[in-house]
CSV table of C-alpha atoms in Angstrom, one decimal:
chain,number,residue,atom,x,y,z
A,987,UNK,CA,54.6,111.2,109.6
A,988,UNK,CA,56.8,108.8,109.7
A,989,UNK,CA,60.1,108.1,111.7
A,990,UNK,CA,63.2,108.5,111.5
A,991,UNK,CA,64.9,105.1,110.0
A,992,UNK,CA,67.2,103.2,112.0
A,993,UNK,CA,69.9,101.3,110.3
A,994,UNK,CA,68.2,97.7,109.8
A,995,UNK,CA,65.7,100.0,108.1
A,996,UNK,CA,68.1,101.5,106.3
A,997,UNK,CA,69.9,98.6,104.8
A,998,UNK,CA,66.3,97.3,104.2
A,999,UNK,CA,65.0,100.2,101.8
A,1000,UNK,CA,69.1,100.3,100.3
A,1001,UNK,CA,68.5,96.1,99.6
A,1002,UNK,CA,65.3,97.1,97.9
A,1003,UNK,CA,66.8,100.0,95.7
A,1004,UNK,CA,69.5,96.9,94.1
A,1005,UNK,CA,67.9,95.1,91.0
A,1006,UNK,CA,67.6,91.8,90.3
A,1007,UNK,CA,70.5,90.1,89.0
A,1008,UNK,CA,73.0,92.7,89.7
A,1009,UNK,CA,76.9,92.5,91.0
A,1010,UNK,CA,77.0,94.4,93.9
A,1011,UNK,CA,80.1,95.6,96.2
A,1012,UNK,CA,78.9,96.2,99.6
A,1013,UNK,CA,81.8,98.4,101.5
A,1014,UNK,CA,83.4,97.8,105.0
A,1015,UNK,CA,81.2,98.6,108.0
A,1016,UNK,CA,77.2,100.0,107.8
A,1017,UNK,CA,76.7,98.6,103.5
A,1018,UNK,CA,77.5,94.8,105.2
A,1019,UNK,CA,74.3,95.4,106.8
A,1020,UNK,CA,72.0,95.3,103.3
A,1021,UNK,CA,73.3,91.7,102.3
A,1022,UNK,CA,70.8,90.6,105.6
A,1023,UNK,CA,67.9,92.2,103.5
A,1024,UNK,CA,69.0,90.9,100.0
A,1025,UNK,CA,66.2,88.1,99.2
A,1026,UNK,CA,66.9,85.1,97.0
A,1027,UNK,CA,64.5,86.2,94.2
A,1028,UNK,CA,66.7,89.3,93.6
A,1029,UNK,CA,69.3,87.0,92.4
A,1030,UNK,CA,72.1,89.3,93.3
A,1031,UNK,CA,75.7,88.3,93.6
A,1032,UNK,CA,78.1,90.2,95.8
A,1033,UNK,CA,81.9,91.1,95.1
A,1034,UNK,CA,84.7,91.4,97.4
A,1035,UNK,CA,87.8,93.4,96.6
A,1036,UNK,CA,90.0,90.7,97.3
A,1037,UNK,CA,89.3,88.5,94.4
A,1038,UNK,CA,86.0,86.8,95.0
A,1039,UNK,CA,82.5,86.6,93.4
A,1040,UNK,CA,79.7,84.6,94.7
A,1041,UNK,CA,80.7,85.5,98.6
A,1042,UNK,CA,78.3,84.2,101.0
A,1043,UNK,CA,77.6,84.9,104.5
A,1044,UNK,CA,80.1,85.1,107.5
A,1045,UNK,CA,81.6,82.0,108.1
A,1046,UNK,CA,80.8,80.2,111.5
A,1047,UNK,CA,82.7,77.6,113.5
A,1048,UNK,CA,83.6,75.0,111.7
A,1049,UNK,CA,83.2,77.3,108.0
A,1050,UNK,CA,86.5,79.3,109.2
A,1051,UNK,CA,89.4,79.5,107.2
A,1052,UNK,CA,92.0,82.1,106.8
A,1053,UNK,CA,92.2,82.1,103.2
A,1054,UNK,CA,88.1,82.9,102.8
A,1055,UNK,CA,87.7,86.4,104.0
A,1056,UNK,CA,86.0,89.6,102.9
A,1057,UNK,CA,87.2,93.5,102.3
A,1058,UNK,CA,87.0,94.0,106.3
A,1059,UNK,CA,89.2,90.6,106.5
A,1060,UNK,CA,85.6,88.8,108.5
A,1061,UNK,CA,86.1,85.3,107.5
A,1062,UNK,CA,83.6,84.1,104.7
A,1063,UNK,CA,81.4,81.5,102.9
A,1064,UNK,CA,81.5,81.0,99.3
A,1065,UNK,CA,77.9,80.3,97.1
A,1066,UNK,CA,77.5,78.0,94.4
A,1067,UNK,CA,78.5,79.4,91.7
A,1068,UNK,CA,81.3,81.3,93.1
A,1069,UNK,CA,84.8,82.5,91.5
A,1070,UNK,CA,88.3,83.9,92.6
A,1071,UNK,CA,90.8,85.9,90.7
A,1072,UNK,CA,93.9,88.0,91.3
A,1073,UNK,CA,93.7,92.0,92.2
A,1074,UNK,CA,94.1,93.4,88.7
A,1075,UNK,CA,91.0,91.6,87.5
A,1076,UNK,CA,89.2,92.4,90.7
A,1077,UNK,CA,89.8,95.9,90.9
A,1078,UNK,CA,89.3,95.7,86.7
A,1079,UNK,CA,85.9,95.1,87.9
A,1080,UNK,CA,85.3,98.0,89.0
A,1081,UNK,CA,86.6,100.3,87.1
A,1082,UNK,CA,85.7,98.7,83.8
A,1083,UNK,CA,82.5,99.5,84.9
A,1084,UNK,CA,81.4,95.5,85.8
A,1085,UNK,CA,79.2,96.1,88.8
A,1086,UNK,CA,75.8,97.4,89.2
A,1087,UNK,CA,76.4,98.5,92.1
A,1088,UNK,CA,78.1,99.5,95.3
A,1089,UNK,CA,77.1,100.6,98.4
A,1090,UNK,CA,79.3,103.0,100.7
A,1091,UNK,CA,79.7,104.5,103.7
A,1092,UNK,CA,80.2,108.2,103.8
A,1093,UNK,CA,81.6,111.3,106.0
A,1094,UNK,CA,80.2,113.9,103.7
A,1095,UNK,CA,78.5,114.1,100.3
A,1096,UNK,CA,78.6,117.0,98.2
A,1097,UNK,CA,75.3,118.1,96.0
A,1098,UNK,CA,78.0,117.3,92.8
A,1099,UNK,CA,77.9,114.0,94.0
A,1100,UNK,CA,81.4,114.5,95.7
A,1101,UNK,CA,82.4,111.9,98.1
A,1102,UNK,CA,84.4,112.0,101.0
A,1103,UNK,CA,84.7,108.7,102.9
A,1104,UNK,CA,88.2,107.5,103.5
A,1105,UNK,CA,90.4,110.5,105.4
A,1106,UNK,CA,88.9,113.0,108.0
A,1107,UNK,CA,92.1,115.5,107.2
A,1108,UNK,CA,93.3,115.3,110.7
A,1109,UNK,CA,96.9,115.1,110.2
A,1110,UNK,CA,97.1,112.8,113.6
A,1111,UNK,CA,95.4,110.0,111.4
A,1112,UNK,CA,97.0,107.6,109.9
A,1113,UNK,CA,95.7,107.5,106.4
A,1114,UNK,CA,94.4,104.1,104.4
A,1115,UNK,CA,92.6,104.4,101.8
A,1116,UNK,CA,92.3,100.8,100.6
A,1117,UNK,CA,89.7,100.0,97.8
A,1118,UNK,CA,87.2,103.1,98.3
A,1119,UNK,CA,88.4,105.4,95.5
A,1120,UNK,CA,88.4,102.5,93.3
A,1121,UNK,CA,85.4,101.6,94.5
A,1122,UNK,CA,84.0,105.3,94.0
A,1123,UNK,CA,84.2,105.9,90.3
A,1124,UNK,CA,84.0,102.3,89.1
A,1125,UNK,CA,80.2,101.1,89.8
A,1126,UNK,CA,77.5,101.8,87.4
A,1127,UNK,CA,75.4,103.3,90.4
A,1128,UNK,CA,77.2,105.0,93.9
A,1129,UNK,CA,74.7,104.2,96.7
A,1130,UNK,CA,75.9,106.0,100.0
A,1131,UNK,CA,74.3,105.1,102.9
A,1132,UNK,CA,75.1,107.3,106.3
A,1133,UNK,CA,73.0,109.8,109.1
A,1134,UNK,CA,71.8,112.8,107.4
A,1135,UNK,CA,73.4,114.7,110.5
A,1136,UNK,CA,76.6,114.1,112.3
A,1137,UNK,CA,76.5,113.9,116.2
A,1138,UNK,CA,76.7,117.5,116.5
A,1139,UNK,CA,73.4,118.4,113.9
A,1140,UNK,CA,75.5,119.5,110.9
A,1141,UNK,CA,74.4,118.0,107.6
A,1142,UNK,CA,76.4,115.8,106.1
A,1143,UNK,CA,74.9,116.8,102.9
A,1144,UNK,CA,77.1,119.7,101.9
A,1145,UNK,CA,77.6,122.2,98.9
A,1146,UNK,CA,81.0,120.8,99.2
A,1147,UNK,CA,82.8,118.6,101.0
A,1148,UNK,CA,85.6,119.5,103.5
A,1149,UNK,CA,87.2,116.5,104.2
A,1150,UNK,CA,89.4,114.9,101.2
A,1151,UNK,CA,87.9,113.8,98.6
A,1152,UNK,CA,87.6,110.2,97.5
A,1153,UNK,CA,85.9,111.1,93.8
A,1154,UNK,CA,84.4,113.3,92.2
A,1155,UNK,CA,80.4,113.5,90.8
A,1156,UNK,CA,80.2,110.0,91.6
A,1157,UNK,CA,77.4,109.3,94.2
A,1158,UNK,CA,74.1,108.3,92.2
A,1159,UNK,CA,71.7,107.9,95.4
A,1160,UNK,CA,71.8,108.7,99.5
A,1161,UNK,CA,70.2,106.7,101.7
A,1162,UNK,CA,70.0,108.4,104.9
A,1163,UNK,CA,67.9,108.0,108.4
A,1164,UNK,CA,65.9,111.2,107.3
A,1165,UNK,CA,65.8,111.0,103.7
A,1166,UNK,CA,66.6,109.2,100.4
A,1167,UNK,CA,68.3,112.0,97.9
A,1168,UNK,CA,68.8,111.2,94.3
A,1169,UNK,CA,71.8,113.3,92.3
A,1170,UNK,CA,70.6,114.1,89.4
A,1171,UNK,CA,71.4,117.0,86.3
A,1172,UNK,CA,69.8,119.4,87.8
A,1173,UNK,CA,70.5,119.2,91.2
A,1174,UNK,CA,69.4,116.7,94.7
A,1175,UNK,CA,66.0,115.9,94.4
A,1176,UNK,CA,63.9,114.4,97.4
A,1177,UNK,CA,62.5,110.8,97.2
A,1178,UNK,CA,61.2,110.5,100.6
A,1179,UNK,CA,61.5,111.7,103.9
A,1180,UNK,CA,61.2,109.8,107.0
A,1181,UNK,CA,60.7,111.7,110.4
A,1182,UNK,CA,60.6,115.2,109.0
A,1183,UNK,CA,59.1,117.1,106.3
A,1184,UNK,CA,60.3,118.3,103.1
A,1185,UNK,CA,60.5,121.5,104.5
A,1186,UNK,CA,61.9,120.3,107.7
A,1187,UNK,CA,64.5,118.6,105.6
A,1188,UNK,CA,65.6,121.8,103.9
A,1189,UNK,CA,65.9,123.5,107.1
A,1190,UNK,CA,68.1,121.1,108.3
A,1191,UNK,CA,70.9,121.0,105.4
A,1192,UNK,CA,70.1,124.6,104.5
A,1193,UNK,CA,70.8,123.8,100.7
A,1194,UNK,CA,68.6,123.9,97.8
A,1195,UNK,CA,66.9,121.0,97.1
A,1196,UNK,CA,64.5,119.6,94.5
A,1197,UNK,CA,60.8,118.2,96.2
A,1198,UNK,CA,59.7,115.2,95.8
A,1199,UNK,CA,57.7,113.8,92.4
A,1200,UNK,CA,54.1,112.9,93.8
A,1201,UNK,CA,54.5,109.5,91.5
A,1202,UNK,CA,57.5,108.7,93.3
A,1203,UNK,CA,55.6,109.3,96.9
A,1204,UNK,CA,52.3,107.5,95.8
A,1205,UNK,CA,54.7,104.1,94.8
A,1206,UNK,CA,56.7,104.4,97.9
B,1010,UNK,CA,115.2,78.4,85.4
B,1011,UNK,CA,113.5,77.3,89.0
B,1012,UNK,CA,115.7,77.0,91.6
B,1013,UNK,CA,113.7,74.5,94.3
B,1014,UNK,CA,115.1,75.5,97.9
B,1015,UNK,CA,115.6,73.4,100.8
B,1016,UNK,CA,114.7,76.1,103.0
B,1017,UNK,CA,113.4,79.1,103.4
B,1018,UNK,CA,116.6,81.1,104.9
B,1019,UNK,CA,117.8,79.9,101.5
B,1020,UNK,CA,115.2,81.1,99.3
B,1021,UNK,CA,115.7,84.7,100.9
B,1022,UNK,CA,119.7,84.5,100.7
B,1023,UNK,CA,120.1,87.1,97.6
B,1024,UNK,CA,117.8,89.5,99.2
B,1025,UNK,CA,120.0,92.8,99.6
B,1026,UNK,CA,120.2,95.5,101.5
B,1027,UNK,CA,117.9,98.8,99.5
B,1028,UNK,CA,116.0,95.6,97.6
B,1029,UNK,CA,112.6,96.8,96.5
B,1030,UNK,CA,110.4,94.0,97.7
B,1031,UNK,CA,106.9,93.0,96.8
B,1032,UNK,CA,105.3,90.9,99.6
B,1033,UNK,CA,101.7,89.3,98.7
B,1034,UNK,CA,98.8,88.8,100.7
B,1035,UNK,CA,95.4,91.2,101.5
B,1036,UNK,CA,95.5,90.9,105.4
B,1037,UNK,CA,97.0,87.7,106.6
B,1038,UNK,CA,95.7,85.8,103.3
B,1039,UNK,CA,98.1,84.9,101.5
B,1040,UNK,CA,101.1,86.7,103.3
B,1041,UNK,CA,104.6,84.5,103.0
B,1042,UNK,CA,104.8,84.9,106.6
B,1043,UNK,CA,107.6,82.4,106.6
B,1044,UNK,CA,109.4,83.8,103.8
B,1045,UNK,CA,109.5,87.4,105.5
B,1046,UNK,CA,110.3,86.1,108.9
B,1047,UNK,CA,113.4,84.5,106.8
B,1048,UNK,CA,114.1,88.1,105.5
B,1049,UNK,CA,114.1,89.3,108.7
B,1050,UNK,CA,116.5,87.1,110.2
B,1051,UNK,CA,118.7,87.7,106.9
B,1052,UNK,CA,118.8,91.2,108.4
B,1053,UNK,CA,118.7,93.4,105.5
B,1054,UNK,CA,117.7,96.7,105.6
B,1055,UNK,CA,116.5,100.2,104.2
B,1056,UNK,CA,113.9,97.8,102.1
B,1057,UNK,CA,111.3,99.2,100.4
B,1058,UNK,CA,108.5,97.2,100.5
B,1059,UNK,CA,105.4,97.0,98.1
B,1060,UNK,CA,102.2,95.2,99.9
B,1061,UNK,CA,98.6,96.1,100.2
B,1062,UNK,CA,98.7,96.3,104.2
B,1063,UNK,CA,101.6,97.4,106.1
B,1064,UNK,CA,101.3,94.0,108.8
B,1065,UNK,CA,99.5,92.7,111.4
B,1066,UNK,CA,99.8,91.6,114.8
B,1067,UNK,CA,103.6,91.0,115.5
B,1068,UNK,CA,104.5,88.3,112.9
B,1069,UNK,CA,105.5,88.2,109.4
B,1070,UNK,CA,105.3,91.7,107.4
B,1071,UNK,CA,104.5,93.4,110.9
B,1072,UNK,CA,107.9,92.0,112.7
B,1073,UNK,CA,109.9,93.0,109.5
B,1074,UNK,CA,108.7,96.8,110.1
B,1075,UNK,CA,108.8,96.9,113.8
B,1076,UNK,CA,112.7,95.7,113.6
B,1077,UNK,CA,113.1,99.1,111.6
B,1078,UNK,CA,114.2,96.5,108.3
B,1079,UNK,CA,111.6,98.7,105.9
B,1080,UNK,CA,112.3,102.3,105.0
B,1081,UNK,CA,109.5,102.9,102.8
B,1082,UNK,CA,106.1,100.9,102.2
B,1083,UNK,CA,103.9,101.6,99.5
B,1084,UNK,CA,100.3,100.1,100.2
B,1085,UNK,CA,96.7,101.3,100.4
B,1086,UNK,CA,95.4,100.2,103.7
B,1087,UNK,CA,98.8,100.4,106.4
B,1088,UNK,CA,96.1,101.1,109.4
B,1089,UNK,CA,94.1,98.5,110.8
B,1090,UNK,CA,93.2,97.4,114.1
B,1091,UNK,CA,96.2,95.1,114.8
B,1092,UNK,CA,99.1,97.1,112.6
B,1093,UNK,CA,100.1,99.0,115.9
B,1094,UNK,CA,104.1,97.8,114.6
B,1095,UNK,CA,103.4,100.0,111.6
B,1096,UNK,CA,101.8,102.4,113.7
B,1097,UNK,CA,104.6,103.5,115.9
B,1098,UNK,CA,106.8,103.6,113.5
B,1099,UNK,CA,104.9,106.1,111.1
B,1100,UNK,CA,104.2,108.4,113.9
B,1101,UNK,CA,107.9,108.6,114.9
B,1102,UNK,CA,108.7,109.3,111.3
B,1103,UNK,CA,110.7,106.3,111.0
B,1104,UNK,CA,109.0,104.9,108.0
B,1105,UNK,CA,107.9,106.5,104.5
B,1106,UNK,CA,104.7,106.1,103.5
B,1107,UNK,CA,103.4,105.9,99.9
B,1108,UNK,CA,99.6,105.6,100.0
B,1109,UNK,CA,98.1,104.2,96.6
B,1110,UNK,CA,94.3,103.6,96.1
B,1111,UNK,CA,94.4,99.6,96.2
B,1112,UNK,CA,93.5,99.4,92.4
B,1113,UNK,CA,95.8,101.7,91.1
B,1114,UNK,CA,98.2,99.4,93.2
B,1115,UNK,CA,97.5,96.3,91.5
B,1116,UNK,CA,97.1,98.2,88.1
B,1117,UNK,CA,101.2,99.7,88.8
B,1118,UNK,CA,102.2,96.0,89.5
B,1119,UNK,CA,100.2,94.3,86.5
B,1120,UNK,CA,102.1,97.1,84.3
B,1121,UNK,CA,105.3,96.7,85.7
B,1122,UNK,CA,104.6,92.5,84.5
B,1123,UNK,CA,103.1,93.5,81.3
B,1124,UNK,CA,105.6,95.8,80.0
B,1125,UNK,CA,103.4,98.7,80.4
B,1126,UNK,CA,105.3,102.4,80.7
B,1127,UNK,CA,102.3,103.8,82.2
B,1128,UNK,CA,98.5,104.4,82.2
B,1129,UNK,CA,95.9,106.9,82.8
B,1130,UNK,CA,93.4,105.6,85.3
B,1131,UNK,CA,90.2,107.5,86.5
B,1132,UNK,CA,90.2,106.4,90.5
B,1133,UNK,CA,91.9,109.1,92.4
B,1134,UNK,CA,91.0,111.7,89.7
B,1135,UNK,CA,90.4,115.0,92.0
B,1136,UNK,CA,91.7,113.5,95.2
B,1137,UNK,CA,94.9,114.9,97.1
B,1138,UNK,CA,96.1,110.8,96.0
B,1139,UNK,CA,96.7,112.4,92.6
B,1140,UNK,CA,98.0,115.7,93.6
B,1141,UNK,CA,101.0,116.6,91.1
B,1142,UNK,CA,100.1,113.3,88.6
B,1143,UNK,CA,100.1,114.8,85.1
B,1144,UNK,CA,95.7,114.3,84.4
B,1145,UNK,CA,94.3,114.1,81.4
B,1146,UNK,CA,90.6,114.3,80.0
B,1147,UNK,CA,89.4,111.4,78.0
B,1148,UNK,CA,85.8,111.4,76.7
B,1149,UNK,CA,84.9,114.1,79.2
B,1150,UNK,CA,86.3,112.3,82.0
B,1151,UNK,CA,89.3,113.7,84.3
B,1152,UNK,CA,92.2,110.7,84.5
B,1153,UNK,CA,95.4,110.2,86.0
B,1154,UNK,CA,98.5,108.6,85.2
B,1155,UNK,CA,100.1,106.6,87.0
B,1156,UNK,CA,103.3,104.4,86.6
B,1157,UNK,CA,104.1,101.0,86.9
B,1158,UNK,CA,105.8,99.8,90.2
B,1159,UNK,CA,109.0,97.4,89.3
B,1160,UNK,CA,110.7,95.0,91.8
B,1161,UNK,CA,113.8,93.1,92.9
B,1162,UNK,CA,112.0,91.0,94.4
B,1163,UNK,CA,108.9,89.3,95.0
B,1164,UNK,CA,108.0,86.9,98.3
B,1165,UNK,CA,104.6,85.1,97.5
B,1166,UNK,CA,102.8,82.3,98.8
B,1167,UNK,CA,100.5,79.7,96.5
B,1168,UNK,CA,99.1,76.8,97.2
B,1169,UNK,CA,101.0,74.0,95.5
B,1170,UNK,CA,103.9,74.7,92.4
B,1171,UNK,CA,104.9,71.8,90.2
B,1172,UNK,CA,108.8,70.9,89.3
B,1173,UNK,CA,108.6,74.0,86.7
B,1174,UNK,CA,107.2,76.7,89.0
B,1175,UNK,CA,103.4,76.7,87.9
B,1176,UNK,CA,101.3,77.7,90.6
B,1177,UNK,CA,97.6,77.4,91.9
B,1178,UNK,CA,96.4,79.0,94.9
B,1179,UNK,CA,93.7,79.1,97.1
B,1180,UNK,CA,90.6,81.0,97.8
B,1181,UNK,CA,91.4,84.7,98.3
B,1182,UNK,CA,94.5,84.0,99.1
B,1183,UNK,CA,95.3,84.7,95.4
B,1184,UNK,CA,94.9,88.4,95.6
B,1185,UNK,CA,98.2,89.7,94.3
B,1186,UNK,CA,100.4,86.6,94.4
B,1187,UNK,CA,100.3,86.0,90.6
B,1188,UNK,CA,100.4,90.3,89.1
B,1189,UNK,CA,103.4,90.7,92.0
B,1190,UNK,CA,105.2,87.3,90.7
B,1191,UNK,CA,105.1,89.0,87.0
B,1192,UNK,CA,106.3,92.2,88.6
B,1193,UNK,CA,110.0,91.4,89.9
B,1194,UNK,CA,113.0,90.1,88.4
B,1195,UNK,CA,113.4,87.4,91.2
B,1196,UNK,CA,110.0,85.8,92.6
B,1197,UNK,CA,109.9,83.5,95.5
B,1198,UNK,CA,107.0,81.5,96.3
B,1199,UNK,CA,106.2,79.4,99.4
B,1200,UNK,CA,103.8,76.6,98.6
B,1201,UNK,CA,102.3,74.5,101.1
B,1202,UNK,CA,103.0,71.2,98.8
B,1203,UNK,CA,105.2,70.4,95.7
B,1204,UNK,CA,104.1,68.3,93.4
B,1205,UNK,CA,105.5,66.7,90.1
B,1206,UNK,CA,105.6,68.1,86.9
B,1207,UNK,CA,102.6,67.5,85.1
B,1208,UNK,CA,100.8,66.5,88.1
B,1209,UNK,CA,99.0,70.0,87.7
B,1210,UNK,CA,96.1,70.5,85.3
B,1211,UNK,CA,97.6,73.2,82.8
B,1212,UNK,CA,94.0,74.6,82.2
B,1213,UNK,CA,94.2,75.1,85.7
B,1214,UNK,CA,97.3,76.9,86.3
B,1215,UNK,CA,97.0,80.2,87.7
B,1216,UNK,CA,100.6,81.4,87.4
B,1217,UNK,CA,102.6,80.0,84.5
B,1218,UNK,CA,106.2,79.1,85.5
B,1219,UNK,CA,107.9,81.2,83.5
B,1220,UNK,CA,107.4,84.3,86.4
B,1221,UNK,CA,108.6,82.3,89.0
B,1222,UNK,CA,112.4,81.8,90.1
B,1223,UNK,CA,112.4,80.0,93.5
B,1224,UNK,CA,110.1,77.7,95.3
B,1225,UNK,CA,110.4,76.5,98.8
B,1226,UNK,CA,108.1,74.3,100.8
B,1227,UNK,CA,106.3,75.2,104.1
B,1228,UNK,CA,104.3,72.3,105.2
B,1229,UNK,CA,101.1,73.6,105.6
B,1230,UNK,CA,98.5,71.9,108.2
B,1231,UNK,CA,95.6,70.9,107.0
B,1232,UNK,CA,92.3,72.1,109.2
B,1233,UNK,CA,89.5,70.1,109.5
B,1234,UNK,CA,87.4,72.4,106.7
B,1235,UNK,CA,90.3,72.2,104.0
B,1236,UNK,CA,92.0,74.9,105.2
B,1237,UNK,CA,96.0,75.2,105.0
B,1238,UNK,CA,97.1,77.2,108.4
B,1239,UNK,CA,100.5,77.2,108.7
B,1240,UNK,CA,101.8,74.8,111.4
B,1241,UNK,CA,103.6,77.6,114.1
């Protein structure tokens, strides 16, 4: 049996699932790790919501430029072929379905693919949504990257989200440290498990899941 | 008709109490800090500010909020690691917050500038940010009716203007500038450089001068990497 995935192994797995030539938006936080595992032969173009395609790695030293930042307000670099555009165009790219993949973190994902990732619902928290709702409903494929369980051992894959929703029925694939899950019209199908068996996974999430298809297990 | 102002205080001198003001920038990139600080000196109160964030640190929009001049802010991402001045006002219930998904914020501004009376967007459908709003199913998908955000003034930052107010921007500092310029009755732009009319390639103009009313030069320090960090 394989081990549970580390954050970096998970990022590598997500990167491997991004089709070559894709236009991709990586959300703030854990999803930014994915860029470390994209290979040049994949020829992926990164989009940042604040108005750029062709975003390069984080800026260092002399490259630092206050006018060139990513969605997390971290200084970045531009790659050959980069372009800049205003916010309405940038979000038109999302909403208009021009991005192939976005990768987002999550508090919870429901079996129907609903996403909760912007607000805990705690009245003491100051809410901030940014581009999360636009990304969730915009990209052709919405990949979620998260630990399967909360710190106190509860499943973040749920029958219905209890945190405020970011988007309805928008998630297509869920990458966790213990399983990769596909959101299908028939329900959630397990593609692979890590550090647990399918039966153990069922007990952990306490939800009906479709068993892995043998072919995909062999391919993986 | 474009007015070229000698200083930022003169540029913001028509902003009255209660005005709705669009303020450009994403974080600090593209934030017209000198214009905002001139607005702070002018003392206008009870402002409604529309901006992506609610200020960073203690300068610009953060200072305006901290001084209690902003009654309401319409933004997408107020809470940041350095938004303590906004956070304090919000927790003290001294500022009203209208939280808008970033793409809806941008499109509501764009709609105002292009004469659109409202639009149906899938963003936010089924979430608490669409609560109470009109919805419609279009081709089997849920949409939410959103309204334009028109403003009295826009304060934005660009790299260069020419003598008729055509603008070019720099890298991701462009962000909300072009759409905000179109959505306000009076658009005030701080630029690093004013060039002669004809000095910008018409093919490369990003904001045509028709959207710009006032320009003021705020000299920038050109750093070794070409960044236009403003001297402060």
